[in-house]
JSON list of C-alpha atoms and ligand atoms in Angstrom, two decimals:
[
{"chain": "A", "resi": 81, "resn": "UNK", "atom": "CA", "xyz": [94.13, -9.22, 1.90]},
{"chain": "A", "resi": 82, "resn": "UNK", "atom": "CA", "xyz": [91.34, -8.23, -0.39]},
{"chain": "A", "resi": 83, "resn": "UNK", "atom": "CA", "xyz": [90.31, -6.15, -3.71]},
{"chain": "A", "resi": 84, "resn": "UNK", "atom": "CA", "xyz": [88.96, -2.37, -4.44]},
{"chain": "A", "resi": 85, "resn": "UNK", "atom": "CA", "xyz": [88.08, -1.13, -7.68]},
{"chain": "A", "resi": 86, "resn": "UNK", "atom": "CA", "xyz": [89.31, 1.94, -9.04]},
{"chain": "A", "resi": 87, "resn": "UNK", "atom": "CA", "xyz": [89.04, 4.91, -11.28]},
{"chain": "A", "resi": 88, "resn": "UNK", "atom": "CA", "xyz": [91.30, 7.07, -12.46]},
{"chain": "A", "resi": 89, "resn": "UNK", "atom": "CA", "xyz": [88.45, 10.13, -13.42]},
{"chain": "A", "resi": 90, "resn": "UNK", "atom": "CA", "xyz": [89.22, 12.21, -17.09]},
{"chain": "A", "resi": 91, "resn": "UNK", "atom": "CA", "xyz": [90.03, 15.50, -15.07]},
{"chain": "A", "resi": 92, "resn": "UNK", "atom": "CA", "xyz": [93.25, 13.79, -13.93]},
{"chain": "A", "resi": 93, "resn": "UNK", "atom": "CA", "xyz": [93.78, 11.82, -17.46]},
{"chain": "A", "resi": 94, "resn": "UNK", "atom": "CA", "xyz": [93.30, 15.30, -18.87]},
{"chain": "A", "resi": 95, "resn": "UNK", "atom": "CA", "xyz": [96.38, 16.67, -16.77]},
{"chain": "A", "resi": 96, "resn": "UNK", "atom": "CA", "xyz": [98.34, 13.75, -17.32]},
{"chain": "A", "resi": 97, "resn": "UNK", "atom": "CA", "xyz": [98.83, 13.37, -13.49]},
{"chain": "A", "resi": 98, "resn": "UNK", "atom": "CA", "xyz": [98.04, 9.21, -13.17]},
{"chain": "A", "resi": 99, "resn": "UNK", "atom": "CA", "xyz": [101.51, 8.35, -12.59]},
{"chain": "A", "resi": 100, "resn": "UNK", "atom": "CA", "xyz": [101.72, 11.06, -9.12]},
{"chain": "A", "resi": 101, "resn": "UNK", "atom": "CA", "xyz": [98.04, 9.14, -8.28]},
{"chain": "A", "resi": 102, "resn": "UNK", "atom": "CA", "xyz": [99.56, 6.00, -8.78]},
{"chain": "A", "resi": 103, "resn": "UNK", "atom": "CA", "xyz": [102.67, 6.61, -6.82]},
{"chain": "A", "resi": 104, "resn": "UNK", "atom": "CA", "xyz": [100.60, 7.81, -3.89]},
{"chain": "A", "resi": 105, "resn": "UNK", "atom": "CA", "xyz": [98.30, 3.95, -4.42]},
{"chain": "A", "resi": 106, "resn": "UNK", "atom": "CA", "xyz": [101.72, 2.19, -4.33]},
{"chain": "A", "resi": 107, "resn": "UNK", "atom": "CA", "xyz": [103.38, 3.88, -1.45]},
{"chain": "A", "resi": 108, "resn": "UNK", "atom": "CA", "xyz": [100.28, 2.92, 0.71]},
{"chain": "A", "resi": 109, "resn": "UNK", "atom": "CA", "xyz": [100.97, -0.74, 0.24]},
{"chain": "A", "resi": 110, "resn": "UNK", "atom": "CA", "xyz": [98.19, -1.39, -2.69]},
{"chain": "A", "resi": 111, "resn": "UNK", "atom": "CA", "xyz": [99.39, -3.10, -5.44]},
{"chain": "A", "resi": 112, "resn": "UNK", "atom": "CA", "xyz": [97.76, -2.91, -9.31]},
{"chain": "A", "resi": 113, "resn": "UNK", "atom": "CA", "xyz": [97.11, -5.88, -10.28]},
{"chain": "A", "resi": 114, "resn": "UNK", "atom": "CA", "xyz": [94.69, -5.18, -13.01]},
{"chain": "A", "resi": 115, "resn": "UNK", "atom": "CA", "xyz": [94.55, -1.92, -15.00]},
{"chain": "A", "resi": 116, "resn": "UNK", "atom": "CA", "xyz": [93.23, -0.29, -18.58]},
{"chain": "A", "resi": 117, "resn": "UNK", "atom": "CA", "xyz": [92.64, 2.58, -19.82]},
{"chain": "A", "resi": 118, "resn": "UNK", "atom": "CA", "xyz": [89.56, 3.28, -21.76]},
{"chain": "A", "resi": 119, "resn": "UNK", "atom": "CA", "xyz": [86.45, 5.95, -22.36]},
{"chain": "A", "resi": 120, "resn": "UNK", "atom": "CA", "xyz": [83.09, 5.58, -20.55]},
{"chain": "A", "resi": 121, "resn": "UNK", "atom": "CA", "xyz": [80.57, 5.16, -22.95]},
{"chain": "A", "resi": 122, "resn": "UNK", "atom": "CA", "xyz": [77.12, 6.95, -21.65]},
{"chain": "A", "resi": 123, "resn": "UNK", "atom": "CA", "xyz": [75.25, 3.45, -21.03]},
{"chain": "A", "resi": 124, "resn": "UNK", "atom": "CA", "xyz": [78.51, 1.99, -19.11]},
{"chain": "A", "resi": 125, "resn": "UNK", "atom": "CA", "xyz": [78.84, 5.58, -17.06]},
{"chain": "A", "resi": 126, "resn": "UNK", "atom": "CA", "xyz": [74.73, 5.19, -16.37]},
{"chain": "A", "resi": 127, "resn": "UNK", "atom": "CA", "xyz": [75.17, 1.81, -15.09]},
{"chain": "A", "resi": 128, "resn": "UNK", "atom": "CA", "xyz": [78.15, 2.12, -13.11]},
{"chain": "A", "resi": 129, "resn": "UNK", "atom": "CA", "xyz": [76.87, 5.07, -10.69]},
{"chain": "A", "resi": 130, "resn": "UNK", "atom": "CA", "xyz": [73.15, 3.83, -11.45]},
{"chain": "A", "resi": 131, "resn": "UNK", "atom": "CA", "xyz": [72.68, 4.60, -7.58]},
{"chain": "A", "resi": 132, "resn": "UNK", "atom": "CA", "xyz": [72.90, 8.27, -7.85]},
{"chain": "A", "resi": 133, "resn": "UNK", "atom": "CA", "xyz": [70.19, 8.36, -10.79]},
{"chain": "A", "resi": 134, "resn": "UNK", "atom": "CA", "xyz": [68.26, 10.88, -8.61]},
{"chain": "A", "resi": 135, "resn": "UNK", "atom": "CA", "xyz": [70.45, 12.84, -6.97]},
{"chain": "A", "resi": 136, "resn": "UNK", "atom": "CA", "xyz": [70.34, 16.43, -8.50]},
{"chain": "A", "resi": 137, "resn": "UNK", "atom": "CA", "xyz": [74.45, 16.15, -9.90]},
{"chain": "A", "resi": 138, "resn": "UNK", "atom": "CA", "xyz": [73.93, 13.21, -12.31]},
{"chain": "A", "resi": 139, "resn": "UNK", "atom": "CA", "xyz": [73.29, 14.32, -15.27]},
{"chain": "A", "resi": 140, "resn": "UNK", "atom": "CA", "xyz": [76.69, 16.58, -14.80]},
{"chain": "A", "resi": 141, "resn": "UNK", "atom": "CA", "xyz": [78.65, 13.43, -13.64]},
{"chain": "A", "resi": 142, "resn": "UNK", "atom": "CA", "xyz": [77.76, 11.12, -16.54]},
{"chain": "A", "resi": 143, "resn": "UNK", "atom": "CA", "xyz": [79.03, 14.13, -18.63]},
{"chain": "A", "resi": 144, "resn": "UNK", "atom": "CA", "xyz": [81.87, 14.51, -16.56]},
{"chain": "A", "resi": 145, "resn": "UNK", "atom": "CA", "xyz": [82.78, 10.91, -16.33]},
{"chain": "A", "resi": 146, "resn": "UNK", "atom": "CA", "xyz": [82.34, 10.23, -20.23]},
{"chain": "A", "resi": 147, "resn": "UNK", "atom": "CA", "xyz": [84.61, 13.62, -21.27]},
{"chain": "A", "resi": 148, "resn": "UNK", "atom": "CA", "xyz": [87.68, 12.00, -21.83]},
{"chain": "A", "resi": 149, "resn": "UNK", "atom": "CA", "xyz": [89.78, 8.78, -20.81]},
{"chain": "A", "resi": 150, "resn": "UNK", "atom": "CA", "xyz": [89.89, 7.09, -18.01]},
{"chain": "A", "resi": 151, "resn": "UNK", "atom": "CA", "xyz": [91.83, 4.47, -16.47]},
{"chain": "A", "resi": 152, "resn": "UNK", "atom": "CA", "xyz": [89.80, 1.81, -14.94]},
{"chain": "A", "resi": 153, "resn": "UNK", "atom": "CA", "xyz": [92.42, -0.49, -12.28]},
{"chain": "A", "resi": 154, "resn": "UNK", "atom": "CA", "xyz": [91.89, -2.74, -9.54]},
{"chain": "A", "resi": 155, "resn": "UNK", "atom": "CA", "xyz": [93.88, -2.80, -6.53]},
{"chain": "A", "resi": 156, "resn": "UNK", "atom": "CA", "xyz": [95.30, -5.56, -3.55]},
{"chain": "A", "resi": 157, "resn": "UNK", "atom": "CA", "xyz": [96.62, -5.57, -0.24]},
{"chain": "A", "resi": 158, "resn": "UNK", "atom": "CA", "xyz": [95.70, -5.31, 3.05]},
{"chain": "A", "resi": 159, "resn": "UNK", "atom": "CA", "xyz": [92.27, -4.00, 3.87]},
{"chain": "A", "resi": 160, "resn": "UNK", "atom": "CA", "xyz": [92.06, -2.72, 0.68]},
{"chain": "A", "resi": 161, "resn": "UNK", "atom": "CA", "xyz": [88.71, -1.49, 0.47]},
{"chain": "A", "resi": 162, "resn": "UNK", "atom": "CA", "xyz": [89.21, 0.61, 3.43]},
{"chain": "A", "resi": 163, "resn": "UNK", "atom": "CA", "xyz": [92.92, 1.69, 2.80]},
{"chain": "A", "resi": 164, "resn": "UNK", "atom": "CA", "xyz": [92.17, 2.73, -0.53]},
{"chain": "A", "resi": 165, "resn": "UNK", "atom": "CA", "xyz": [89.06, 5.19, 0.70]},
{"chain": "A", "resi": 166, "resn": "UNK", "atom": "CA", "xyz": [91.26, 6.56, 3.25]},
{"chain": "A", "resi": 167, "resn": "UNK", "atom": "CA", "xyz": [94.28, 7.21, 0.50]},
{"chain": "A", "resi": 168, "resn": "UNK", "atom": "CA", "xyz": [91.82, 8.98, -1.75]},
{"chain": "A", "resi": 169, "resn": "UNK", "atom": "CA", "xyz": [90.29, 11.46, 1.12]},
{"chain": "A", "resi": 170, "resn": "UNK", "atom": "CA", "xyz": [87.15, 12.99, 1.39]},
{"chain": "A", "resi": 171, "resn": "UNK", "atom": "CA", "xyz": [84.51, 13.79, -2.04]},
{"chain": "A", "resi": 172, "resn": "UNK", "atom": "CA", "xyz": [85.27, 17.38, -1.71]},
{"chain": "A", "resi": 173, "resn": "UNK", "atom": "CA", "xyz": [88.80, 18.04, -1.91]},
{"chain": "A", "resi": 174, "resn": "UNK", "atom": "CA", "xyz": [88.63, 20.91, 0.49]},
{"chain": "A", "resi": 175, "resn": "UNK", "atom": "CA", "xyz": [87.22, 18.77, 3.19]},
{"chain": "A", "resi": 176, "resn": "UNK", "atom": "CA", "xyz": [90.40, 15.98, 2.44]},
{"chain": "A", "resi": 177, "resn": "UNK", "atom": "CA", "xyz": [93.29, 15.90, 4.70]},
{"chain": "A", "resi": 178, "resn": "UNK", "atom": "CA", "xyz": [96.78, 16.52, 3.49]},
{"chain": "A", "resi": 179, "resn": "UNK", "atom": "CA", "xyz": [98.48, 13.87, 1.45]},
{"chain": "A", "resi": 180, "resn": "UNK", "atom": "CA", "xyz": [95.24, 12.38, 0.13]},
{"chain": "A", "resi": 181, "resn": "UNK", "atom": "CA", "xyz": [94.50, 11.94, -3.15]},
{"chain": "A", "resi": 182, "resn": "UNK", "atom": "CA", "xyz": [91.93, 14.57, -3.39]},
{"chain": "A", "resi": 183, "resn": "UNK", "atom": "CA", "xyz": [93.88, 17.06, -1.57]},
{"chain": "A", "resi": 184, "resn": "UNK", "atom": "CA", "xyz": [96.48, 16.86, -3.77]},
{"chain": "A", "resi": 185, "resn": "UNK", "atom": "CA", "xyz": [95.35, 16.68, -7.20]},
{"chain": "A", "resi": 186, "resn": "UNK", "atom": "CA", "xyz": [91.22, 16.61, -7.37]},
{"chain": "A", "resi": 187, "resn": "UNK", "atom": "CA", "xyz": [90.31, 20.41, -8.64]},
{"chain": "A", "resi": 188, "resn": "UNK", "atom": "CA", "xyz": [86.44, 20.57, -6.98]},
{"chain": "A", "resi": 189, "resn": "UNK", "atom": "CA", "xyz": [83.88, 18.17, -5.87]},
{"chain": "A", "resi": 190, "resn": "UNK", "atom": "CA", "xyz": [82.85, 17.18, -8.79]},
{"chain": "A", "resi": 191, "resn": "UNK", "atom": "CA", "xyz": [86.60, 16.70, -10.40]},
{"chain": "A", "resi": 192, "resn": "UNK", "atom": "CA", "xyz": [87.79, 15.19, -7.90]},
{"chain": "A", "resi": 193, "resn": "UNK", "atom": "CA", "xyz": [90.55, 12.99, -9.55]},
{"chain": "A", "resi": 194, "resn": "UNK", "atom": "CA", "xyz": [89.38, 9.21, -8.01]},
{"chain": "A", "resi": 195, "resn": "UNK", "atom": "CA", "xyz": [86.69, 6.79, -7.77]},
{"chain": "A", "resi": 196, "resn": "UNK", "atom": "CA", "xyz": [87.38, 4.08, -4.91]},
{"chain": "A", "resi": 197, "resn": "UNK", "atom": "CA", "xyz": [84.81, 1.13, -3.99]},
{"chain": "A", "resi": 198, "resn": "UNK", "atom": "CA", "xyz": [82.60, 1.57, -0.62]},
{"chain": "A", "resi": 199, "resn": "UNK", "atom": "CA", "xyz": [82.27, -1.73, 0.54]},
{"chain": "A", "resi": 200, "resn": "UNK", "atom": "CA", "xyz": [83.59, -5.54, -0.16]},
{"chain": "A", "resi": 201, "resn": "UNK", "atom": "CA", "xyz": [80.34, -5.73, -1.59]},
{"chain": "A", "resi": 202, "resn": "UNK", "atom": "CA", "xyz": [80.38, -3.18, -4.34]},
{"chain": "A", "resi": 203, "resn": "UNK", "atom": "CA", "xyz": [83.43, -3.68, -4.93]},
{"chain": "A", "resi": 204, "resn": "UNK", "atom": "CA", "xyz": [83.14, -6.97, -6.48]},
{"chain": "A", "resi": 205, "resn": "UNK", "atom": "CA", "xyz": [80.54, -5.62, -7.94]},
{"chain": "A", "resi": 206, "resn": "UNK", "atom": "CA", "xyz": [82.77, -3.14, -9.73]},
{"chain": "A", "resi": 207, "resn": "UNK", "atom": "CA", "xyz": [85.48, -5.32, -10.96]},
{"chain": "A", "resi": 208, "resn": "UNK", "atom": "CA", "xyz": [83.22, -7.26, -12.33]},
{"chain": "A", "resi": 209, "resn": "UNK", "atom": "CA", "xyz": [81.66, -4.23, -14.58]},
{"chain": "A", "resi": 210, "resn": "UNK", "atom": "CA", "xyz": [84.97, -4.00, -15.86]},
{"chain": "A", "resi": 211, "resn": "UNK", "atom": "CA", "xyz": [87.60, -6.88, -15.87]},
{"chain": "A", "resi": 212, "resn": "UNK", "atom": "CA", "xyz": [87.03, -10.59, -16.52]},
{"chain": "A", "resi": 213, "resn": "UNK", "atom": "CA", "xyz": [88.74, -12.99, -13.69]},
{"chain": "A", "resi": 214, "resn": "UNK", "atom": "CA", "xyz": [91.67, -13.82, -15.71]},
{"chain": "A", "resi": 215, "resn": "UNK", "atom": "CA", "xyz": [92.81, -10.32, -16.42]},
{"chain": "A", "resi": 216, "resn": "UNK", "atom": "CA", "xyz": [93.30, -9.62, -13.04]},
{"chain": "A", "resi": 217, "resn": "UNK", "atom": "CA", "xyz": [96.92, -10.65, -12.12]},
{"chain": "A", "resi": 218, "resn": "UNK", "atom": "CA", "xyz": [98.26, -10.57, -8.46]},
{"chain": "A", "resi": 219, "resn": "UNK", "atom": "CA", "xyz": [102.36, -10.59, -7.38]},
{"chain": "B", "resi": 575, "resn": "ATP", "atom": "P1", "xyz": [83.25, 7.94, -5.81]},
{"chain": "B", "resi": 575, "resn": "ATP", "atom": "O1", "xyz": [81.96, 7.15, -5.78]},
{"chain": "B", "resi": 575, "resn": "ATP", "atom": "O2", "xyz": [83.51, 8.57, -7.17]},
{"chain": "B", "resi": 575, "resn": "ATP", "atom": "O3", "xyz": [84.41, 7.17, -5.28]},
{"chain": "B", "resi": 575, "resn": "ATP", "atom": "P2", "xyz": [82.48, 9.25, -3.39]},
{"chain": "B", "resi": 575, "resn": "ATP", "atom": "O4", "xyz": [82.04, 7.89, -2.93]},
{"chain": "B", "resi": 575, "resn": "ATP", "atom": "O5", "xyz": [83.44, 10.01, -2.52]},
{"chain": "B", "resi": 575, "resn": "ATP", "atom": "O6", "xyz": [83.11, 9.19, -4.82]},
{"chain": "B", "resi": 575, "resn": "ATP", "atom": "P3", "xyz": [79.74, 9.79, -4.08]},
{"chain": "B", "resi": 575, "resn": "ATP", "atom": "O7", "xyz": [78.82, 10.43, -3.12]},
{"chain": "B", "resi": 575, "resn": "ATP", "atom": "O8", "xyz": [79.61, 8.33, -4.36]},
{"chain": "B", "resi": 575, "resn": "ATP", "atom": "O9", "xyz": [81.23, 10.17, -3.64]},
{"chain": "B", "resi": 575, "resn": "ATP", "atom": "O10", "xyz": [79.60, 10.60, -5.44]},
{"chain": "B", "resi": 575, "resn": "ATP", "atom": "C1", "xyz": [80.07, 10.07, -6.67]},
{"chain": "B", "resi": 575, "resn": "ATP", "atom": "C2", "xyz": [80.75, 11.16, -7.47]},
{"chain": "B", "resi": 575, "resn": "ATP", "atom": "O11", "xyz": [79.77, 12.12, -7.87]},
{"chain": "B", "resi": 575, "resn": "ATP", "atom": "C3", "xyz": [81.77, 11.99, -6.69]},
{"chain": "B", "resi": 575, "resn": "ATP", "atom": "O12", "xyz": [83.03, 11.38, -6.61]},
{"chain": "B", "resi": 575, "resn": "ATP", "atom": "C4", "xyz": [81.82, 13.25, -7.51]},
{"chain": "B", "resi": 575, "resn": "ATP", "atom": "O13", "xyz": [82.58, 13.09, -8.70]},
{"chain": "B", "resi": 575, "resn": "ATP", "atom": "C5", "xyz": [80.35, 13.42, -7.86]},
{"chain": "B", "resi": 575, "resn": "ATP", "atom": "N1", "xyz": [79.63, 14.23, -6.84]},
{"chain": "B", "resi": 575, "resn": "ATP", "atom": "C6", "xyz": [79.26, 13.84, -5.61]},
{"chain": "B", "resi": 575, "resn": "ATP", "atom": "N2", "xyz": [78.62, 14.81, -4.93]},
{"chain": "B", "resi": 575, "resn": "ATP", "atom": "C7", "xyz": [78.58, 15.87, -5.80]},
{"chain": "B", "resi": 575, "resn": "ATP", "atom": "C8", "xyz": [78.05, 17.19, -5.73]},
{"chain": "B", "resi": 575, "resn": "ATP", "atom": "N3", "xyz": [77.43, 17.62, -4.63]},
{"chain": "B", "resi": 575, "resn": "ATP", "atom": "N4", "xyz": [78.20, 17.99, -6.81]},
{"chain": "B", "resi": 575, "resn": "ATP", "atom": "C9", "xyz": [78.81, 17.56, -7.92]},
{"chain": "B", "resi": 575, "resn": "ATP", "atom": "N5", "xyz": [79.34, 16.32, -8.07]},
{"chain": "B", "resi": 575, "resn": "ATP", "atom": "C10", "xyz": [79.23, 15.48, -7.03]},
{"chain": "B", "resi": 576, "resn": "MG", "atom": "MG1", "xyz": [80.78, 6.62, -4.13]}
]
């Protein structure tokens, strides 16, 4: 059992389509236990993908990621970490494989619907960016 971290991106919020991501999150065993739904500001959206500072998309990303709401959640079960990045499918939605997140719902590489933790590591690291301890509820 163990914890991922995450995001629900705007162009989904935009669609009103986080209920069909959800459903696909909950039918793969993960369970919410923490969730809110807020709107990046550009210093949290800076920090939070701080490693791709350099890479030539980031200055579209930030804008991206601060364009509307989005719904920050955290999720439990088995594996998680690894479930979860499975569930969601590849960054570009035409590489996913069917019934993934991305190949359902994410529109292009850039909007592509999800963020999901890499590692154990960073994703402590990302629940901690966001939620405090005791707003994080398990079943
Ligand atoms: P995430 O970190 O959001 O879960 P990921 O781990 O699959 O996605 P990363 O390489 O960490 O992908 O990229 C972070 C995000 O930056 C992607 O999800 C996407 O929104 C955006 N992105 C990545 N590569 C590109 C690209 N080549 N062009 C435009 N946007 C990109
Ligand atoms: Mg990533």
């Amino acid at each position: 059992m163990n914890r991922t971290f995450s995001i629900i991106k705007p162009d989904a919020t935009k669609r009103n389509i986080t209920g069909s991501i959800n459903k696909i999150i909950e039918d793969n065993n993960l369970i919410i236990v923490a969730q809110k739904r807020l709107k990046l500001s550009k210093e949290k959206a800076e920090g939070f993908y701080a490693v791709h500072k350099d890479k030539p998309f980031f200055n579209d990303l930030i804008e991206y990621m601060t364009s509307g709401p989005v719904i920050v959640q955290v999720l439990e079960g088995d594996n998680a970490v690894e479930n979860y990045r499975k569930i969601m499918g590849a960054t570009n939605p035409d590489n996913a494989e069917k019934g993934t997140i991305r190949k359902e719902h994410a529109l292009n590489i850039q909007e592509n619907s999800v963020h999901g933790s890499d590692s154990i590591t960073n994703a402590e690291i990302e629940i901690n960016y966001f939620f405090e301890e005791n707003e994080i509820i398990s079943n």
